[in-house]
Short mmCIF file of C-alpha atoms and ligand atoms in Angstrom, two decimals:
data_model
loop_
_atom_site.label_atom_id
_atom_site.label_comp_id
_atom_site.label_asym_id
_atom_site.label_seq_id
_atom_site.Cartn_x
_atom_site.Cartn_y
_atom_site.Cartn_z
CA GLU A 7 -26.00 -10.29 12.43
CA LEU A 8 -27.55 -7.04 13.70
CA PRO A 9 -25.43 -3.93 14.05
CA SER A 10 -24.63 -3.07 17.64
CA MET A 11 -26.15 0.11 19.07
CA THR A 12 -22.84 1.91 19.05
CA SER A 13 -22.10 1.13 15.43
CA SER A 14 -25.49 2.18 14.14
CA THR A 15 -25.48 5.46 16.06
CA GLN A 16 -21.82 6.24 15.48
CA GLU A 17 -20.88 8.97 13.07
CA LEU A 18 -20.46 7.57 9.58
CA HIS A 19 -16.74 8.29 9.34
CA LEU A 20 -16.07 6.29 12.50
CA GLN A 21 -17.84 3.16 11.31
CA SER A 22 -15.86 0.17 10.08
CA LEU A 23 -16.42 -1.15 6.57
CA SER A 24 -18.80 -3.88 7.68
CA GLU A 25 -20.66 -1.39 9.86
CA LEU A 26 -21.01 0.97 6.91
CA ALA A 27 -22.19 -1.91 4.71
CA VAL A 28 -24.89 -2.70 7.29
CA THR A 29 -25.83 0.98 7.61
CA LEU A 30 -26.36 1.06 3.84
CA GLN A 31 -28.15 -2.28 3.53
CA SER A 32 -30.51 -1.45 6.37
CA LYS A 33 -31.16 1.94 4.71
CA LYS A 34 -30.10 3.92 7.78
CA ALA A 35 -28.20 6.10 5.32
CA SER A 36 -28.16 6.12 1.53
CA ALA A 37 -25.00 5.81 -0.54
CA VAL A 38 -25.52 9.43 -1.60
CA GLU A 39 -25.67 10.56 2.05
CA VAL A 40 -22.60 8.54 2.96
CA ALA A 41 -20.65 9.92 -0.01
CA GLN A 42 -21.71 13.48 0.85
CA HIS A 43 -20.60 13.02 4.44
CA PHE A 44 -17.12 11.94 3.37
CA LEU A 45 -16.79 14.52 0.59
CA GLN A 46 -17.52 17.25 3.14
CA ARG A 47 -14.67 15.94 5.25
CA VAL A 48 -12.41 15.88 2.19
CA GLN A 49 -13.31 19.50 1.41
CA ALA A 50 -12.40 20.58 4.95
CA ASP A 51 -9.16 18.59 4.92
CA SER A 52 -5.82 20.28 5.48
CA THR A 53 -3.48 17.30 5.12
CA GLY A 54 -3.27 17.48 1.32
CA ALA A 55 -4.14 13.79 1.06
CA PHE A 56 -6.31 14.16 -2.05
CA LEU A 57 -5.00 15.20 -5.45
CA ASN A 58 -8.35 15.37 -7.14
CA VAL A 59 -12.05 14.85 -6.63
CA ASN A 60 -14.97 14.91 -9.04
CA GLU A 61 -18.11 15.39 -7.00
CA GLN A 62 -20.42 14.76 -9.94
CA ALA A 63 -18.81 11.43 -10.75
CA THR A 64 -18.89 10.36 -7.09
CA MET A 65 -22.57 11.29 -6.83
CA ALA A 66 -23.42 9.39 -10.00
CA GLN A 67 -21.67 6.29 -8.62
CA ALA A 68 -23.51 6.71 -5.30
CA GLN A 69 -26.87 6.99 -7.06
CA ALA A 70 -26.14 3.83 -9.00
CA SER A 71 -25.30 2.12 -5.70
CA ASP A 72 -28.55 3.29 -4.16
CA ALA A 73 -30.43 1.86 -7.13
CA ARG A 74 -28.67 -1.51 -6.69
CA LEU A 75 -29.34 -1.43 -2.93
CA ALA A 76 -33.01 -0.71 -3.58
CA ALA A 77 -33.17 -3.64 -5.99
CA GLY A 78 -31.37 -5.89 -3.48
CA LYS A 79 -28.60 -6.46 -6.02
CA GLY A 80 -25.67 -4.81 -4.32
CA GLY A 81 -22.09 -6.01 -3.97
CA CYS A 82 -20.64 -6.93 -0.58
CA LEU A 83 -19.56 -3.33 0.11
CA GLU A 84 -22.27 -1.65 -1.93
CA GLY A 85 -22.20 2.13 -1.49
CA VAL A 86 -19.23 2.13 0.89
CA PRO A 87 -16.73 4.84 -0.11
CA ILE A 88 -13.11 4.28 -1.10
CA ALA A 89 -10.38 6.48 -2.56
CA HIS A 90 -7.61 5.33 -4.87
CA LYS A 91 -3.91 6.06 -4.91
CA ASP A 92 -3.32 8.19 -7.98
CA VAL A 93 -1.35 5.46 -9.75
CA PHE A 94 -4.55 3.51 -10.48
CA VAL A 95 -6.05 4.78 -13.71
CA THR A 96 -9.67 5.88 -13.54
CA ARG A 97 -12.12 6.96 -16.21
CA ASP A 98 -14.05 9.36 -13.99
CA PHE A 99 -11.06 11.03 -12.37
CA VAL A 100 -7.80 12.52 -13.59
CA THR A 101 -4.78 10.21 -13.02
CA THR A 102 -1.38 11.83 -12.50
CA ALA A 103 0.80 9.26 -10.67
CA GLY A 104 1.96 12.31 -8.72
CA SER A 105 3.80 13.58 -11.80
CA LYS A 106 3.60 16.75 -13.85
CA ILE A 107 4.17 14.66 -16.94
CA LEU A 108 0.65 13.26 -16.45
CA ALA A 109 -1.02 16.43 -15.14
CA ASN A 110 -4.68 16.38 -16.29
CA TYR A 111 -4.32 12.92 -17.87
CA ARG A 112 -7.64 11.12 -18.23
CA SER A 113 -7.56 7.36 -18.83
CA PRO A 114 -10.08 5.75 -21.19
CA PHE A 115 -10.53 2.80 -18.78
CA ASP A 116 -10.46 1.84 -15.10
CA ALA A 117 -7.70 -0.30 -13.57
CA THR A 118 -8.82 -3.89 -12.88
CA VAL A 119 -8.52 -3.37 -9.12
CA VAL A 120 -10.67 -0.23 -9.37
CA GLN A 121 -13.28 -2.14 -11.38
CA LYS A 122 -13.35 -5.05 -8.95
CA LEU A 123 -13.91 -2.73 -6.02
CA ALA A 124 -16.68 -0.93 -7.93
CA ASN A 125 -18.90 -2.49 -10.58
CA GLY A 126 -16.90 -5.61 -11.32
CA VAL A 127 -15.02 -6.92 -14.34
CA ASN A 128 -16.60 -8.64 -17.36
CA GLY A 129 -20.09 -8.78 -15.92
CA GLN A 130 -18.92 -10.34 -12.64
CA ILE A 131 -20.38 -8.59 -9.64
CA GLY A 132 -18.00 -6.12 -8.00
CA ALA A 133 -17.84 -4.93 -4.40
CA GLY A 134 -19.99 -1.90 -5.29
CA MET A 135 -17.79 0.73 -3.64
CA VAL A 136 -18.11 4.43 -4.49
CA THR A 137 -14.95 6.38 -5.41
CA LEU A 138 -14.35 9.63 -3.51
CA GLY A 139 -11.31 10.71 -5.48
CA LYS A 140 -7.61 10.18 -6.07
CA LEU A 141 -4.91 10.21 -3.43
CA ASN A 142 -1.58 11.95 -3.37
CA CYS A 143 1.62 9.92 -3.68
CA ASP A 144 5.28 10.21 -4.49
CA GLU A 145 5.90 10.74 -8.19
CA PHE A 146 5.52 7.33 -9.90
CA ALA A 147 5.54 5.85 -6.36
CA MET A 148 9.22 6.65 -5.91
CA GLY A 149 9.82 7.78 -2.37
CA SER A 150 9.17 7.22 1.32
CA GLY A 151 7.73 10.50 2.56
CA ASN A 152 5.33 11.66 -0.14
CA GLU A 153 7.58 14.70 -0.58
CA ASN A 154 8.36 13.63 -4.14
CA SER A 155 4.80 14.41 -5.24
CA ALA A 156 5.03 16.96 -8.06
CA PHE A 157 1.94 18.70 -6.67
CA HIS A 158 2.18 19.09 -2.92
CA ALA A 159 3.37 17.28 0.18
CA VAL A 160 0.99 15.48 2.55
CA ARG A 161 0.90 16.20 6.28
CA ASN A 162 0.70 13.39 8.80
CA PRO A 163 -2.62 13.79 10.67
CA TRP A 164 -0.88 12.74 13.91
CA ASP A 165 1.55 15.67 13.67
CA THR A 166 1.17 18.01 10.74
CA THR A 167 4.86 18.95 10.80
CA ARG A 168 5.69 15.35 9.86
CA VAL A 169 5.45 13.24 6.72
CA PRO A 170 2.76 10.55 6.33
CA GLY A 171 5.30 8.14 4.83
CA GLY A 172 5.34 7.10 1.21
CA SER A 173 4.82 6.44 -1.47
CA SER A 174 1.13 5.80 -0.60
CA GLY A 175 1.19 8.77 1.79
CA GLY A 176 -2.12 10.27 0.69
CA SER A 177 -3.83 6.90 1.17
CA ALA A 178 -2.50 6.50 4.72
CA ALA A 179 -3.22 10.10 5.75
CA ALA A 180 -6.75 9.99 4.31
CA VAL A 181 -7.64 6.81 6.22
CA ALA A 182 -6.03 8.07 9.45
CA ALA A 183 -7.89 11.41 9.19
CA ARG A 184 -11.15 9.51 8.50
CA LEU A 185 -11.58 11.23 5.13
CA THR A 186 -12.31 7.81 3.66
CA PRO A 187 -12.96 4.49 5.37
CA ALA A 188 -10.62 2.71 2.97
CA ALA A 189 -8.00 3.35 0.31
CA THR A 190 -5.96 1.46 -2.21
CA GLY A 191 -2.18 1.62 -2.16
CA THR A 192 0.64 0.10 -4.13
CA ASP A 193 3.77 -1.42 -2.68
CA THR A 194 6.96 -1.84 -4.70
CA GLY A 195 9.42 -1.74 -1.83
CA GLY A 196 7.29 -0.81 1.16
CA SER A 197 4.84 1.81 -0.03
CA ILE A 198 1.78 0.27 1.65
CA ARG A 199 3.45 -0.92 4.86
CA GLN A 200 5.59 2.12 5.69
CA PRO A 201 2.91 4.84 5.32
CA ALA A 202 0.41 2.55 7.13
CA SER A 203 2.91 2.32 9.96
CA PHE A 204 3.62 6.10 9.99
CA CYS A 205 -0.11 6.93 10.13
CA GLY A 206 -1.28 4.22 12.55
CA ILE A 207 -3.43 2.23 10.12
CA THR A 208 -3.43 -1.33 8.74
CA GLY A 209 -2.28 -2.23 5.23
CA ILE A 210 -1.45 -5.42 3.37
CA LYS A 211 0.49 -6.17 0.19
CA PRO A 212 -0.58 -9.58 -1.08
CA THR A 213 1.68 -12.14 -2.77
CA TYR A 214 3.08 -10.76 -6.04
CA GLY A 215 0.58 -11.66 -8.76
CA ARG A 216 -2.49 -11.93 -6.53
CA ALA A 217 -3.88 -8.57 -7.63
CA SER A 218 -3.88 -7.47 -11.25
CA ARG A 219 -1.43 -4.75 -12.25
CA HIS A 220 -3.56 -3.80 -15.25
CA GLY A 221 -4.16 -0.08 -15.07
CA MET A 222 -1.58 0.53 -12.37
CA VAL A 223 0.93 3.07 -13.70
CA ALA A 224 4.08 0.92 -13.76
CA PHE A 225 7.14 1.74 -11.66
CA ALA A 226 9.00 -1.59 -11.30
CA SER A 227 6.86 -4.32 -12.81
CA SER A 228 8.48 -7.31 -11.07
CA LEU A 229 7.80 -5.71 -7.68
CA ASP A 230 4.66 -3.53 -8.00
CA GLN A 231 1.63 -4.90 -6.22
CA ALA A 232 -1.69 -3.37 -5.16
CA GLY A 233 -3.20 -3.74 -1.73
CA PRO A 234 -5.76 -2.29 0.68
CA MET A 235 -5.16 0.29 3.41
CA ALA A 236 -7.78 0.65 6.10
CA ARG A 237 -8.18 0.80 9.85
CA SER A 238 -8.22 -2.86 10.79
CA ALA A 239 -7.22 -6.30 9.54
CA GLU A 240 -10.92 -7.11 9.32
CA ASP A 241 -11.49 -4.20 6.92
CA CYS A 242 -8.38 -5.13 4.91
CA ALA A 243 -9.62 -8.72 4.59
CA LEU A 244 -12.89 -7.53 3.06
CA LEU A 245 -11.08 -5.29 0.57
CA LEU A 246 -8.41 -7.83 -0.32
CA THR A 247 -11.04 -10.45 -1.09
CA ALA A 248 -12.61 -8.06 -3.59
CA MET A 249 -9.31 -6.91 -5.16
CA CYS A 250 -7.54 -10.22 -5.89
CA GLY A 251 -7.99 -12.86 -8.55
CA PRO A 252 -6.58 -13.80 -11.95
CA ASP A 253 -6.60 -11.34 -14.86
CA PRO A 254 -4.94 -13.47 -17.57
CA ASP A 255 -5.97 -11.33 -20.54
CA ARG A 256 -4.64 -8.11 -19.12
CA ASP A 257 -1.79 -8.93 -16.74
CA SER A 258 0.39 -11.85 -17.78
CA THR A 259 2.02 -11.96 -14.34
CA SER A 260 -1.26 -12.29 -12.48
CA LEU A 261 -1.42 -15.65 -10.71
CA ASN A 262 -3.93 -18.23 -11.79
CA VAL A 263 -5.32 -18.49 -8.27
CA ALA A 264 -8.88 -17.61 -7.35
CA SER A 265 -9.21 -14.95 -4.70
CA GLU A 266 -9.87 -16.38 -1.28
CA ASP A 267 -12.56 -15.23 1.07
CA PHE A 268 -10.12 -13.72 3.51
CA SER A 269 -12.94 -12.45 5.72
CA THR A 270 -14.64 -15.72 6.57
CA GLN A 271 -11.24 -17.22 7.18
CA LEU A 272 -10.74 -14.76 10.02
CA ALA A 273 -13.06 -16.92 12.07
CA LEU A 274 -10.49 -18.87 14.08
CA PRO A 275 -11.45 -20.75 17.21
CA ALA A 276 -12.39 -18.39 20.02
CA GLY A 277 -11.08 -18.65 23.57
CA ASP A 278 -8.17 -16.92 25.33
CA LYS A 279 -5.49 -18.74 23.35
CA PRO A 280 -6.72 -18.55 19.76
CA LEU A 281 -3.18 -18.84 18.39
CA ALA A 282 -2.30 -21.96 20.36
CA GLN A 283 -3.39 -24.23 17.48
CA ALA A 284 -3.14 -21.79 14.57
CA GLY A 285 0.23 -23.03 13.33
CA LYS A 286 1.10 -25.87 10.96
CA GLY A 287 -0.51 -29.17 11.96
CA GLY A 288 -2.52 -27.60 14.80
CA GLN A 289 0.67 -26.52 16.58
CA PRO A 290 0.99 -23.08 18.18
CA LEU A 291 1.48 -20.34 15.60
CA ARG A 292 5.23 -19.77 15.38
CA ILE A 293 6.33 -16.19 14.84
CA GLY A 294 9.91 -15.87 13.62
CA VAL A 295 11.82 -12.70 14.39
CA PRO A 296 14.93 -12.22 12.22
CA ALA A 297 18.02 -11.85 14.39
CA GLN A 298 19.19 -9.11 12.01
CA TRP A 299 16.11 -7.00 12.77
CA ARG A 300 16.31 -6.43 16.50
CA GLY A 301 19.26 -4.21 16.83
CA GLN A 302 21.43 -1.66 15.19
CA GLY A 303 19.84 1.50 13.93
CA LEU A 304 16.34 0.73 15.19
CA GLN A 305 14.68 3.53 17.17
CA PRO A 306 14.34 2.27 20.79
CA ASP A 307 10.63 3.11 21.07
CA ILE A 308 9.96 0.94 18.01
CA LEU A 309 11.86 -2.00 19.50
CA HIS A 310 9.87 -1.50 22.70
CA ALA A 311 6.45 -1.44 20.96
CA MET A 312 7.43 -4.44 18.85
CA THR A 313 8.56 -6.45 21.89
CA GLN A 314 5.32 -5.67 23.73
CA ALA A 315 3.25 -6.68 20.72
CA LEU A 316 5.13 -9.97 20.44
CA SER A 317 4.57 -10.82 24.10
CA GLN A 318 0.88 -10.04 23.57
CA CYS A 319 0.93 -12.60 20.75
CA GLU A 320 2.59 -15.09 23.11
CA SER A 321 -0.17 -14.59 25.62
CA LEU A 322 -2.61 -15.42 22.80
CA GLY A 323 -0.86 -18.76 22.41
CA ALA A 324 1.80 -18.01 19.76
CA GLU A 325 5.45 -18.99 20.09
CA VAL A 326 8.18 -16.51 19.24
CA VAL A 327 11.35 -17.99 17.73
CA GLU A 328 14.49 -16.47 16.26
CA VAL A 329 15.14 -16.89 12.53
CA SER A 330 17.86 -15.58 10.26
CA LEU A 331 17.74 -13.66 6.97
CA PRO A 332 21.48 -13.40 6.29
CA HIS A 333 21.18 -11.68 2.90
CA ALA A 334 18.50 -9.19 3.94
CA PRO A 335 20.99 -6.34 4.45
CA LEU A 336 21.85 -6.57 0.73
CA SER A 337 18.26 -5.70 -0.13
CA ILE A 338 19.04 -2.02 -0.44
CA PRO A 339 21.62 -2.20 -3.25
CA VAL A 340 19.69 -5.02 -4.94
CA TYR A 341 16.36 -3.18 -4.84
CA TYR A 342 17.76 0.15 -5.99
CA ILE A 343 19.38 -1.56 -8.98
CA VAL A 344 16.36 -3.68 -9.96
CA CYS A 345 13.72 -0.99 -9.43
CA ALA A 346 15.74 1.66 -11.25
CA ALA A 347 16.39 -0.69 -14.17
CA GLU A 348 12.70 -1.49 -14.55
CA ALA A 349 11.67 2.13 -14.01
CA SER A 350 14.03 3.37 -16.73
CA SER A 351 12.34 1.00 -19.14
CA ASN A 352 8.75 1.58 -17.98
CA LEU A 353 9.06 5.35 -18.00
CA SER A 354 10.32 5.48 -21.58
CA ARG A 355 6.65 5.60 -22.65
CA PHE A 356 6.38 9.16 -21.39
CA ASP A 357 7.80 10.80 -24.48
CA GLY A 358 5.36 13.60 -25.25
CA VAL A 359 3.79 11.59 -28.07
CA LYS A 360 1.41 9.07 -26.58
CA PHE A 361 -0.04 10.80 -23.53
CA GLY A 362 0.50 13.49 -20.96
CA HIS A 363 2.63 16.58 -21.14
CA ARG A 364 4.45 17.74 -24.30
CA ALA A 365 6.93 20.63 -24.30
CA SER A 366 5.39 23.68 -25.97
CA SER A 367 8.34 24.53 -28.19
CA TYR A 368 11.16 22.40 -29.57
CA ALA A 369 13.55 22.24 -32.50
CA ASP A 370 13.15 18.61 -33.60
CA LEU A 371 11.97 15.21 -32.35
CA THR A 372 14.94 14.56 -30.06
CA ASP A 373 14.65 18.05 -28.66
CA MET A 374 10.93 17.43 -28.05
CA TYR A 375 11.74 14.26 -26.06
CA LEU A 376 14.43 16.00 -24.06
CA ARG A 377 12.35 19.03 -23.21
CA THR A 378 9.18 17.06 -22.46
CA ARG A 379 10.96 14.70 -20.11
CA GLY A 380 13.15 17.44 -18.67
CA GLU A 381 10.10 19.53 -17.78
CA GLY A 382 7.78 16.67 -16.86
CA PHE A 383 9.85 14.50 -14.49
CA GLY A 384 11.01 15.47 -11.01
CA ASP A 385 14.53 15.00 -9.63
CA GLU A 386 14.02 11.60 -8.00
CA VAL A 387 12.47 10.14 -11.15
CA LYS A 388 15.34 11.46 -13.25
CA ARG A 389 17.85 10.05 -10.79
CA ARG A 390 16.31 6.57 -11.07
CA ILE A 391 16.08 6.70 -14.86
CA MET A 392 19.77 7.56 -14.98
CA ILE A 393 20.77 4.82 -12.52
CA GLY A 394 18.54 2.33 -14.36
CA SER A 395 19.93 3.17 -17.78
CA TYR A 396 23.44 2.86 -16.40
CA VAL A 397 22.97 -0.56 -14.78
CA LEU A 398 21.36 -1.92 -17.94
CA SER A 399 23.96 -0.58 -20.31
CA HIS A 400 26.47 -2.73 -22.16
CA GLY A 401 29.36 -3.69 -19.91
CA TYR A 402 27.53 -2.87 -16.70
CA TYR A 403 24.61 -5.24 -17.11
CA ASP A 404 26.61 -8.23 -15.83
CA ALA A 405 28.30 -6.30 -13.07
CA TYR A 406 25.14 -4.75 -11.63
CA TYR A 407 21.81 -5.96 -12.97
CA LEU A 408 22.66 -9.66 -13.28
CA GLN A 409 24.46 -9.66 -9.94
CA ALA A 410 21.44 -8.02 -8.31
CA GLN A 411 19.14 -10.68 -9.77
CA LYS A 412 21.31 -13.43 -8.30
CA ILE A 413 21.29 -11.87 -4.84
CA ARG A 414 17.54 -11.33 -5.17
CA ARG A 415 17.19 -15.11 -5.44
CA MET A 416 19.38 -15.62 -2.35
CA ILE A 417 17.18 -13.21 -0.38
CA ALA A 418 14.11 -15.20 -1.45
CA ASP A 419 15.85 -18.48 -0.47
CA ASP A 420 16.61 -17.08 3.01
CA PHE A 421 12.88 -16.69 3.54
CA GLN A 422 12.21 -20.28 2.51
CA ALA A 423 14.77 -21.47 5.04
CA ALA A 424 13.19 -19.25 7.70
CA PHE A 425 9.70 -20.57 6.94
CA THR A 426 10.83 -24.10 7.83
CA GLN A 427 11.10 -22.77 11.39
CA CYS A 428 8.07 -20.49 11.61
CA ASP A 429 4.64 -19.74 10.14
CA VAL A 430 4.90 -15.97 10.06
CA ILE A 431 7.84 -13.55 10.26
CA ALA A 432 7.53 -10.39 12.35
CA GLY A 433 9.73 -7.34 12.57
CA PRO A 434 9.83 -3.58 12.33
CA VAL A 435 8.47 -1.72 9.30
CA ALA A 436 10.91 1.18 9.38
CA PRO A 437 13.89 2.14 11.54
CA SER A 438 12.15 5.34 12.71
CA THR A 439 8.70 6.80 13.15
CA ALA A 440 7.55 9.58 10.77
CA TRP A 441 10.19 12.25 10.26
CA ARG A 442 9.68 15.98 9.89
CA LEU A 443 8.74 17.42 6.51
CA GLY A 444 11.93 18.58 4.84
CA ASP A 445 14.27 16.34 6.87
CA ASN A 446 16.81 14.65 4.59
CA ALA A 447 15.13 16.36 1.63
CA ASN A 448 18.49 16.55 -0.14
CA ASP A 449 19.74 13.16 0.91
CA PRO A 450 18.07 10.46 -1.20
CA LEU A 451 20.45 7.84 0.19
CA ALA A 452 19.14 8.41 3.73
CA HIS A 453 15.66 7.60 2.45
CA TYR A 454 16.88 4.51 0.57
CA LEU A 455 18.51 3.18 3.75
CA ALA A 456 15.25 3.59 5.68
CA ASP A 457 13.66 0.93 3.40
CA ILE A 458 15.83 -1.79 4.97
CA TYR A 459 13.01 -3.77 6.61
CA THR A 460 10.42 -3.61 3.84
CA LEU A 461 12.56 -4.40 0.78
CA PRO A 462 13.34 -8.11 1.45
CA ALA A 463 9.69 -9.28 1.28
CA SER A 464 9.15 -7.17 -1.84
CA LEU A 465 12.14 -8.68 -3.61
CA ALA A 466 10.92 -12.17 -2.68
CA GLY A 467 7.33 -11.38 -3.76
CA LEU A 468 5.93 -12.43 -0.38
CA PRO A 469 2.71 -11.19 1.24
CA CYS A 470 3.36 -8.72 4.03
CA MET A 471 1.48 -6.22 6.13
CA SER A 472 1.75 -3.53 8.76
CA LEU A 473 -0.50 -3.15 11.77
CA PRO A 474 -0.42 -0.46 14.45
CA VAL A 475 1.14 -1.56 17.75
CA GLY A 476 1.23 1.68 19.72
CA LEU A 477 2.60 5.19 19.84
CA GLY A 478 6.30 5.95 20.16
CA ASP A 479 8.13 8.66 22.08
CA MET A 480 6.96 11.57 19.97
CA GLY A 481 3.38 10.32 20.07
CA MET A 482 3.84 8.96 16.57
CA PRO A 483 2.37 5.60 15.50
CA VAL A 484 4.53 2.48 15.32
CA GLY A 485 3.69 -0.42 13.01
CA LEU A 486 4.60 -4.09 13.23
CA GLN A 487 5.46 -5.85 9.99
CA LEU A 488 4.23 -9.38 9.36
CA ILE A 489 5.51 -11.45 6.42
CA GLY A 490 4.00 -14.74 5.26
CA ASN A 491 5.01 -17.41 2.78
CA TYR A 492 3.60 -17.35 -0.78
CA LEU A 493 -0.23 -17.14 -0.83
CA GLN A 494 -0.28 -17.20 2.96
CA GLU A 495 -2.15 -13.94 3.47
CA THR A 496 -4.63 -15.66 5.77
CA PRO A 497 -2.22 -16.36 8.65
CA LEU A 498 -1.12 -12.70 8.53
CA LEU A 499 -4.65 -11.35 8.59
CA ASN A 500 -5.66 -13.86 11.25
CA LEU A 501 -2.79 -12.96 13.53
CA ALA A 502 -3.43 -9.22 13.05
CA HIS A 503 -7.15 -9.70 13.65
CA ARG A 504 -6.63 -11.70 16.86
CA PHE A 505 -4.25 -9.01 18.07
CA GLN A 506 -6.72 -6.24 17.21
CA GLN A 507 -9.50 -8.08 19.03
CA VAL A 508 -7.63 -7.79 22.31
CA THR A 509 -5.86 -4.43 21.81
CA GLN A 510 -6.92 -0.85 21.05
CA HIS A 511 -3.99 0.47 18.98
CA HIS A 512 -5.88 0.36 15.70
CA LEU A 513 -8.73 2.37 17.26
CA ALA A 514 -6.47 5.26 18.32
CA LYS A 515 -6.93 8.31 16.14
CA PRO A 516 -5.17 11.64 15.72
CA GLU A 517 -6.37 14.53 17.87
CA GLY A 518 -9.33 16.42 16.47
CA VAL A 519 -10.42 13.61 14.14
N1 LIG B 619 10.63 3.79 -0.79
C1 LIG B 619 10.81 2.88 -1.86
C2 LIG B 619 11.21 3.62 -3.11
O1 LIG B 619 11.38 4.78 -3.04
C3 LIG B 619 9.57 2.07 -2.08
C4 LIG B 619 8.55 2.76 -2.88
C5 LIG B 619 7.38 1.90 -3.24
O2 LIG B 619 7.14 0.85 -2.64
N2 LIG B 619 6.65 2.31 -4.24
O3 LIG B 619 11.35 3.06 -4.15
#
């Protein structure tokens, strides 16, 4: 297919991923030129989205891409730039996970997801993307506003007095500000969906186990999952296809399921009612809205945007039905017990011995541990380590951790019951649009409560995404959350893509971008 006139003449940072791929393949611009264009934008950026760049490394990757393009041996996104959340380890760039304890840490290898998006793993061909740098995030991905970054906060490009969301706040801000056409994120309890929603972009967390966690700095291993953040469902489908797939030697929880070609599967029947036969057995696609998610505590402009988006889906042939997730409200206590427990264990590796920061003076080994960790971790990380150690300790394990695991199963079972009545679940991503920097800074509980809509799918390990469905009262973006059953990413991406074909919300961009 030939690029349309508009796409080939459009400025590089406004082109979609497939447009950029065509620009590169047809030699309208080289990978070096494309990388330079984006790096210039990164240099002029004032959102604080990037934590580090390494121009030399980026240029070397771009030159290698140009060589592959010249030889006709490129990957599917050869030479197209991407930036990675700073929890993915990278050989060419410092990796900090947003923490002082890893300041200046350089990994000896690339995360599997990073490799797959670049040169590929074990001689398999990768997507061929060029890395622009590493993106800011909450320390060890703990947070919802990116204000827990040990380095600096990120400003939302839609309103620079507001947060971009978190923990993948740098990823969302960088895509929204067109500093990069695509980014990786990680989602433990909402960290792809919520910042995507706050910044008006599209992001998807696949089924737990679809993407390898090898080389992702661990926060809560039973929940952590990588996913793409970009401008459209179409772009996310391309990235997700490249990122997923089994990694049995390096991540024992990775699923033994080949990655699907999510992009070609976007080709549903055309016509004005493309969703009329997109459900099970050729029935209309049924979208279930949890009764618990339409009311109390939800900002009215979000409810309004969500309702409009759902009626748009109905006009595309979908049916909206009510479902119930009775245990979903318990997700907050369950998640904050499970994630803290796992974090307290995962973060024990940061002891001043193996990597990262070590206190400069200390009396003995214990004192070295205490000082290193005392200096290296921020308040939120310390809070979770303490909660996690408490809930795992003798006498409290049964009362908290085991109890939480049981309710986690009930939350997952609620979804299975709901999926007998619908193909896809839809609801809000967060109870509010992006808040002001500094709001609730001393109230961690307020932030925990705001995770109410994203935590259930995380605890169940289900695929879920956020897509932009308009601007709310303050001119801030609103996202719609879609949740699918296990390995059912395709219906989510399809629904989002159909919606984006007939609406403009995903094309809206912040002023001045
Ligand atoms: N906001 C949630 C937390 O602070 C989720 C973070 C995440 O998904 N990494 O834990």
